[in-house]
Amino acid sequence: MESGKPTALITGASFGIGLELARIFAREKHNLVLVARTGDKLRQLASELEKAHGTRSLVLAVDLTDAGSPAYILDQTTRAGIPVEVLVNNAGFGQYGLFAENDLEECLKQIQLNITTLTHLTRLYLPEMLERKSGSILNVASTAAFQPGPLMAVYFATKAYVLHFSEAIANELAGSGVTVTCLCPGATATEFHKRANATAMRLLGMGTMDARTVAEDGYRALVGGKPVVISGLKNWAIAQSVRFSPRKLVTAIARATQESKRE
Ligand SMILES: NC(=O)c1ccc[n+]([C@@H]2O[C@H](COP(=O)([O-])OP(=O)(O)OC[C@H]3O[C@@H](n4cnc5c(N)ncnc54)[C@H](OP(=O)(O)O)[C@@H]3O)[C@@H](O)[C@H]2O)c1
């Protein structure tokens, strides 16, 4: 890797918000460690960013639901002598449907990826950041973090964990030189809903944001050291309204927006 440029490690950089974050970090003079399962997409992105910005990338095609994947990633960056200045825990997925009927294996994989891998990578890269007294972590949660989500019960709960975990460690790390930012996107046009089998949700009829805008919001908040950013004014207003409403009502409204347009 070229010396002088800081390195950002981005999980889920092959599609959607993570891909746009990779483009932004490259534009902002970072080298990259690109992580996801689809190695071809990552290599294609690495070559695009090398041509556009002279960015050097280490590509790691890894399934982050494997319990050993965080240790493998740390080992690869250590062997390559890459200090990770920015850790972006973006990879995540959801699963649509009634909890009692959803595939158990997929439920557990969601928890593994959205919660366990994010926590594990954070814990593995924090010591080197603390030693250098500098570093930043961007954890991608969701506006799903602010209320229970019938029909995507596990997904919403995983994102509540990401938000609370991120805010708590941001507080613990104050004054250490390491910042933690939690990005909460609302519905965004990416592969996410197709993969979650959730393309018919009413919520999507209310409009989506584009991945680039969401990624720019996350980048700006990270640079500004903000603990939490909700992307988009409408999403921010909805997240605030939830705080003053009865939880039963909030859950019922979430159910209504999650339901399929066909139901
Ligand atoms: N789109 C939305 O409406 C929305 C709203 C709020 C929050 N979010 C959050 O934003 C983040 C990014 O999602 P997105 O919308 O950009 O979705 P996306 O287009 O489906 O991208 C998801 C990324 O995560 C990677 N990924 C998924 N499973 C993986 C695994 N097992 N191992 C390694 N990488 C894996 C995917 O890469 P591979 O398939 O190549 O592995 C891909 O790069 C997620 O945490 C999601 O929960 C999305």
Short mmCIF file of C-alpha atoms and ligand atoms in Angstrom, two decimals:
data_model
loop_
_atom_site.label_atom_id
_atom_site.label_comp_id
_atom_site.label_asym_id
_atom_site.label_seq_id
_atom_site.Cartn_x
_atom_site.Cartn_y
_atom_site.Cartn_z
CA MET A 1 0.00 0.00 0.00
CA GLU A 2 1.17 3.54 -0.78
CA SER A 3 2.52 5.22 2.34
CA GLY A 4 1.04 8.54 3.36
CA LYS A 5 -2.55 7.58 2.58
CA PRO A 6 -4.70 6.30 5.46
CA THR A 7 -6.54 3.03 4.93
CA ALA A 8 -10.27 2.42 5.29
CA LEU A 9 -11.53 -1.15 5.69
CA ILE A 10 -15.08 -1.45 4.36
CA THR A 11 -17.27 -4.53 4.75
CA GLY A 12 -19.98 -5.07 2.17
CA ALA A 13 -18.16 -2.98 -0.44
CA SER A 14 -19.40 -4.98 -3.45
CA PHE A 15 -22.88 -3.41 -3.69
CA GLY A 16 -25.09 -0.59 -2.45
CA ILE A 17 -24.10 1.76 0.36
CA GLY A 18 -20.75 0.04 0.99
CA LEU A 19 -19.73 0.40 -2.66
CA GLU A 20 -20.56 4.12 -2.55
CA LEU A 21 -18.63 4.53 0.70
CA ALA A 22 -15.61 2.90 -0.98
CA ARG A 23 -15.85 5.41 -3.85
CA ILE A 24 -16.05 8.30 -1.37
CA PHE A 25 -13.09 7.13 0.74
CA ALA A 26 -11.04 6.68 -2.46
CA ARG A 27 -11.97 10.20 -3.58
CA GLU A 28 -10.93 11.44 -0.13
CA LYS A 29 -7.44 9.98 -0.56
CA HIS A 30 -7.70 6.69 1.32
CA ASN A 31 -6.38 3.30 0.39
CA LEU A 32 -8.89 0.52 0.92
CA VAL A 33 -9.43 -2.95 2.27
CA LEU A 34 -12.52 -4.18 0.45
CA VAL A 35 -14.45 -7.06 2.04
CA ALA A 36 -17.49 -9.02 0.82
CA ARG A 37 -18.23 -12.45 -0.69
CA THR A 38 -18.32 -11.38 -4.35
CA GLY A 39 -14.62 -11.15 -5.17
CA ASP A 40 -15.22 -10.25 -8.84
CA LYS A 41 -17.18 -7.12 -7.92
CA LEU A 42 -14.53 -6.09 -5.39
CA ARG A 43 -11.70 -6.56 -7.90
CA GLN A 44 -13.66 -4.56 -10.50
CA LEU A 45 -14.15 -1.77 -7.94
CA ALA A 46 -10.48 -1.85 -6.92
CA SER A 47 -9.44 -1.41 -10.54
CA GLU A 48 -11.98 1.44 -11.08
CA LEU A 49 -10.65 3.28 -8.01
CA GLU A 50 -7.01 2.73 -8.89
CA LYS A 51 -7.61 4.33 -12.30
CA ALA A 52 -9.69 7.21 -10.92
CA HIS A 53 -7.73 8.10 -7.78
CA GLY A 54 -4.57 5.97 -7.64
CA THR A 55 -6.14 4.06 -4.73
CA ARG A 56 -4.43 0.84 -3.63
CA SER A 57 -6.84 -1.86 -2.45
CA LEU A 58 -6.51 -5.16 -0.67
CA VAL A 59 -9.44 -7.35 -1.75
CA LEU A 60 -10.69 -9.97 0.70
CA ALA A 61 -13.46 -12.23 -0.60
CA VAL A 62 -14.85 -13.49 2.69
CA ASP A 63 -18.18 -14.74 4.02
CA LEU A 64 -18.63 -12.62 7.13
CA THR A 65 -21.12 -15.07 8.62
CA ASP A 66 -18.17 -17.42 9.20
CA ALA A 67 -17.23 -17.09 12.86
CA GLY A 68 -13.53 -17.09 11.96
CA SER A 69 -13.79 -14.29 9.38
CA PRO A 70 -12.90 -11.31 11.64
CA ALA A 71 -9.68 -12.98 12.85
CA TYR A 72 -8.83 -13.92 9.25
CA ILE A 73 -9.28 -10.28 8.13
CA LEU A 74 -7.10 -8.95 10.96
CA ASP A 75 -4.45 -11.53 10.10
CA GLN A 76 -4.49 -10.46 6.41
CA THR A 77 -4.14 -6.73 7.17
CA THR A 78 -1.42 -7.40 9.77
CA ARG A 79 0.57 -9.60 7.36
CA ALA A 80 0.26 -6.90 4.67
CA GLY A 81 1.47 -4.27 7.19
CA ILE A 82 -1.68 -2.19 6.76
CA PRO A 83 -2.72 0.02 9.69
CA VAL A 84 -6.50 0.41 9.51
CA GLU A 85 -7.39 4.03 10.34
CA VAL A 86 -11.06 3.73 9.43
CA LEU A 87 -13.24 0.67 10.01
CA VAL A 88 -16.60 0.67 8.24
CA ASN A 89 -18.92 -2.10 9.43
CA ASN A 90 -21.47 -1.87 6.64
CA ALA A 91 -22.23 -5.46 5.54
CA GLY A 92 -25.65 -6.61 6.65
CA PHE A 93 -28.80 -8.30 5.44
CA GLY A 94 -32.44 -8.73 6.36
CA GLN A 95 -35.05 -11.45 6.05
CA TYR A 96 -38.70 -10.70 5.41
CA GLY A 97 -41.56 -12.75 6.88
CA LEU A 98 -43.08 -14.05 10.09
CA PHE A 99 -40.41 -15.03 12.60
CA ALA A 100 -42.10 -18.38 13.36
CA GLU A 101 -42.00 -19.32 9.66
CA ASN A 102 -38.62 -17.91 8.64
CA ASP A 103 -35.66 -20.17 8.04
CA LEU A 104 -33.81 -20.52 11.35
CA GLU A 105 -30.38 -20.77 9.74
CA GLU A 106 -30.92 -17.41 7.98
CA CYS A 107 -32.14 -15.80 11.24
CA LEU A 108 -28.99 -16.87 13.01
CA LYS A 109 -26.78 -15.75 10.12
CA GLN A 110 -28.35 -12.28 10.32
CA ILE A 111 -27.41 -12.07 13.99
CA GLN A 112 -23.93 -13.38 13.21
CA LEU A 113 -23.30 -10.80 10.46
CA ASN A 114 -25.23 -7.76 11.69
CA ILE A 115 -24.22 -8.10 15.36
CA THR A 116 -21.44 -10.59 16.08
CA THR A 117 -19.09 -9.89 13.17
CA LEU A 118 -19.55 -6.11 13.60
CA THR A 119 -18.73 -6.37 17.32
CA HIS A 120 -15.83 -8.75 16.70
CA LEU A 121 -14.18 -6.58 14.02
CA THR A 122 -14.61 -3.49 16.19
CA ARG A 123 -12.95 -5.20 19.16
CA LEU A 124 -10.09 -6.52 16.99
CA TYR A 125 -9.21 -3.17 15.39
CA LEU A 126 -9.73 -0.92 18.43
CA PRO A 127 -6.44 -1.70 20.23
CA GLU A 128 -4.27 -0.50 17.31
CA MET A 129 -6.40 2.65 16.98
CA LEU A 130 -6.13 3.35 20.71
CA GLU A 131 -2.39 2.82 20.61
CA ARG A 132 -2.09 5.37 17.77
CA LYS A 133 -4.61 7.64 19.55
CA SER A 134 -6.43 8.01 16.25
CA GLY A 135 -9.02 6.15 14.27
CA SER A 136 -12.66 6.15 13.34
CA ILE A 137 -15.36 3.53 13.15
CA LEU A 138 -18.54 3.81 11.09
CA ASN A 139 -21.22 1.28 11.96
CA VAL A 140 -24.19 1.06 9.62
CA ALA A 141 -27.45 0.54 11.51
CA SER A 142 -30.81 1.67 10.11
CA THR A 143 -33.88 3.69 11.02
CA ALA A 144 -35.10 0.16 11.88
CA ALA A 145 -33.04 0.63 15.05
CA PHE A 146 -35.63 3.01 16.54
CA GLN A 147 -38.63 0.66 16.81
CA PRO A 148 -39.65 -3.02 16.77
CA GLY A 149 -40.25 -4.36 13.25
CA PRO A 150 -42.92 -7.01 12.80
CA LEU A 151 -42.26 -9.04 9.61
CA MET A 152 -38.55 -8.26 9.93
CA ALA A 153 -38.31 -8.85 13.68
CA VAL A 154 -34.74 -10.15 13.84
CA TYR A 155 -33.38 -7.55 11.41
CA PHE A 156 -34.89 -4.58 13.31
CA ALA A 157 -33.60 -5.98 16.60
CA THR A 158 -30.07 -6.42 15.20
CA LYS A 159 -30.05 -2.77 14.14
CA ALA A 160 -31.21 -1.61 17.59
CA TYR A 161 -28.14 -3.44 18.92
CA VAL A 162 -25.85 -1.67 16.41
CA LEU A 163 -27.20 1.75 17.38
CA HIS A 164 -26.98 1.20 21.15
CA PHE A 165 -23.60 -0.53 20.99
CA SER A 166 -22.17 2.27 18.83
CA GLU A 167 -23.47 5.08 21.06
CA ALA A 168 -22.18 3.33 24.18
CA ILE A 169 -18.66 2.81 22.90
CA ALA A 170 -18.58 6.32 21.38
CA ASN A 171 -19.15 7.53 24.94
CA GLU A 172 -16.49 5.19 26.40
CA LEU A 173 -13.94 6.30 23.81
CA ALA A 174 -14.42 10.06 24.24
CA GLY A 175 -11.03 11.76 24.50
CA SER A 176 -9.14 8.69 23.22
CA GLY A 177 -8.66 9.99 19.67
CA VAL A 178 -10.96 7.24 18.36
CA THR A 179 -14.49 8.17 17.26
CA VAL A 180 -17.50 5.96 16.59
CA THR A 181 -20.32 7.01 14.28
CA CYS A 182 -23.55 5.15 13.65
CA LEU A 183 -25.19 5.73 10.28
CA CYS A 184 -28.96 5.12 10.21
CA PRO A 185 -30.29 5.01 6.65
CA GLY A 186 -33.99 4.72 5.88
CA ALA A 187 -35.22 2.79 2.83
CA THR A 188 -32.43 3.03 0.24
CA ALA A 189 -32.36 1.81 -3.36
CA THR A 190 -29.83 -1.07 -3.24
CA GLU A 191 -29.91 -4.86 -3.53
CA PHE A 192 -31.10 -5.07 0.08
CA HIS A 193 -34.87 -5.48 -0.36
CA LYS A 194 -34.58 -7.94 -3.25
CA ARG A 195 -32.22 -10.06 -1.19
CA ALA A 196 -34.52 -9.83 1.85
CA ASN A 197 -37.51 -10.86 -0.31
CA ALA A 198 -39.13 -7.58 0.76
CA THR A 199 -39.69 -5.71 -2.51
CA ALA A 200 -43.49 -5.61 -2.05
CA MET A 201 -43.35 -3.78 1.29
CA ARG A 202 -45.60 -0.68 1.51
CA LEU A 203 -42.64 1.23 2.96
CA LEU A 204 -40.90 1.19 -0.42
CA GLY A 205 -43.88 2.96 -2.02
CA MET A 206 -43.16 5.91 0.29
CA GLY A 207 -39.88 6.63 -1.48
CA THR A 208 -36.28 5.53 -1.22
CA MET A 209 -33.00 7.43 -1.00
CA ASP A 210 -30.07 6.74 -3.29
CA ALA A 211 -27.06 4.94 -1.91
CA ARG A 212 -24.63 7.72 -2.82
CA THR A 213 -26.50 10.37 -0.76
CA VAL A 214 -26.69 8.02 2.22
CA ALA A 215 -22.98 7.23 1.96
CA GLU A 216 -22.08 10.94 1.75
CA ASP A 217 -24.14 11.59 4.92
CA GLY A 218 -22.26 8.79 6.69
CA TYR A 219 -18.87 10.07 5.54
CA ARG A 220 -19.61 13.66 6.64
CA ALA A 221 -20.79 12.49 10.08
CA LEU A 222 -17.68 10.34 10.49
CA VAL A 223 -15.36 13.22 9.61
CA GLY A 224 -17.32 15.48 11.98
CA GLY A 225 -17.07 12.89 14.78
CA LYS A 226 -20.86 12.74 15.20
CA PRO A 227 -22.06 9.70 17.19
CA VAL A 228 -25.30 9.20 15.21
CA VAL A 229 -26.57 10.35 11.84
CA ILE A 230 -29.99 9.62 10.37
CA SER A 231 -29.86 10.04 6.63
CA GLY A 232 -32.63 12.20 5.16
CA LEU A 233 -34.91 14.76 6.82
CA LYS A 234 -38.04 12.59 6.51
CA ASN A 235 -36.27 9.64 8.11
CA TRP A 236 -35.00 11.89 10.90
CA ALA A 237 -38.52 13.21 11.58
CA ILE A 238 -39.99 9.68 11.71
CA ALA A 239 -37.26 8.50 14.09
CA GLN A 240 -37.97 11.46 16.39
CA SER A 241 -41.76 10.94 16.36
CA VAL A 242 -41.30 7.39 17.63
CA ARG A 243 -39.79 8.71 20.86
CA PHE A 244 -43.03 10.38 21.96
CA SER A 245 -45.54 7.73 20.83
CA PRO A 246 -46.89 4.69 22.72
CA ARG A 247 -44.77 1.62 21.86
CA LYS A 248 -47.80 -0.50 20.96
CA LEU A 249 -48.87 2.12 18.41
CA VAL A 250 -45.33 2.45 17.05
CA THR A 251 -45.14 -1.33 16.58
CA ALA A 252 -48.55 -1.41 14.85
CA ILE A 253 -47.51 1.37 12.45
CA ALA A 254 -44.24 -0.41 11.73
CA ARG A 255 -46.24 -3.57 10.92
CA ALA A 256 -48.50 -1.62 8.54
CA THR A 257 -45.56 -0.17 6.63
CA GLN A 258 -43.80 -3.52 6.52
CA GLU A 259 -46.83 -5.34 5.11
CA SER A 260 -46.90 -6.28 1.49
CA LYS A 261 -48.89 -4.07 -0.90
CA ARG A 262 -50.67 -7.28 -1.98
CA GLU A 263 -51.91 -8.08 1.58
N1 LIG B 1 -31.08 -0.55 1.63
C1 LIG B 1 -31.76 -0.13 2.69
O1 LIG B 1 -32.96 0.23 2.58
C2 LIG B 1 -31.09 -0.04 4.04
C3 LIG B 1 -31.72 0.72 5.03
C4 LIG B 1 -31.13 0.81 6.28
C5 LIG B 1 -29.94 0.18 6.53
N2 LIG B 1 -29.34 -0.57 5.57
C6 LIG B 1 -28.09 -1.25 5.91
O2 LIG B 1 -27.08 -0.80 5.04
C7 LIG B 1 -26.04 -1.79 4.95
C8 LIG B 1 -25.70 -2.01 3.49
O3 LIG B 1 -26.83 -2.55 2.84
P1 LIG B 1 -27.24 -2.18 1.34
O4 LIG B 1 -28.55 -1.52 1.39
O5 LIG B 1 -26.12 -1.54 0.64
O6 LIG B 1 -27.51 -3.66 0.79
P2 LIG B 1 -26.87 -4.50 -0.40
O7 LIG B 1 -26.91 -3.73 -1.66
O8 LIG B 1 -27.58 -5.82 -0.33
O9 LIG B 1 -25.35 -4.68 0.05
C9 LIG B 1 -25.02 -5.48 1.14
C10 LIG B 1 -23.53 -5.68 1.18
O10 LIG B 1 -23.20 -6.56 2.28
C11 LIG B 1 -22.44 -7.66 1.78
N3 LIG B 1 -22.76 -8.90 2.48
C12 LIG B 1 -23.98 -9.43 2.69
N4 LIG B 1 -23.85 -10.63 3.28
C13 LIG B 1 -22.52 -10.85 3.44
C14 LIG B 1 -21.77 -11.90 3.98
N5 LIG B 1 -22.33 -13.00 4.47
N6 LIG B 1 -20.41 -11.81 3.97
C15 LIG B 1 -19.80 -10.70 3.45
N7 LIG B 1 -20.47 -9.66 2.95
C16 LIG B 1 -21.82 -9.74 2.94
C17 LIG B 1 -22.84 -7.79 0.31
O11 LIG B 1 -21.77 -8.36 -0.43
P3 LIG B 1 -21.74 -9.85 -1.05
O12 LIG B 1 -23.12 -10.25 -1.41
O13 LIG B 1 -20.80 -9.68 -2.21
O14 LIG B 1 -21.16 -10.69 0.03
C18 LIG B 1 -22.99 -6.32 -0.08
O15 LIG B 1 -21.77 -5.76 -0.42
C19 LIG B 1 -26.59 -3.04 5.65
O16 LIG B 1 -26.05 -3.13 6.96
C20 LIG B 1 -28.09 -2.76 5.74
O17 LIG B 1 -28.69 -3.42 6.84
C21 LIG B 1 -29.89 -0.69 4.32
#
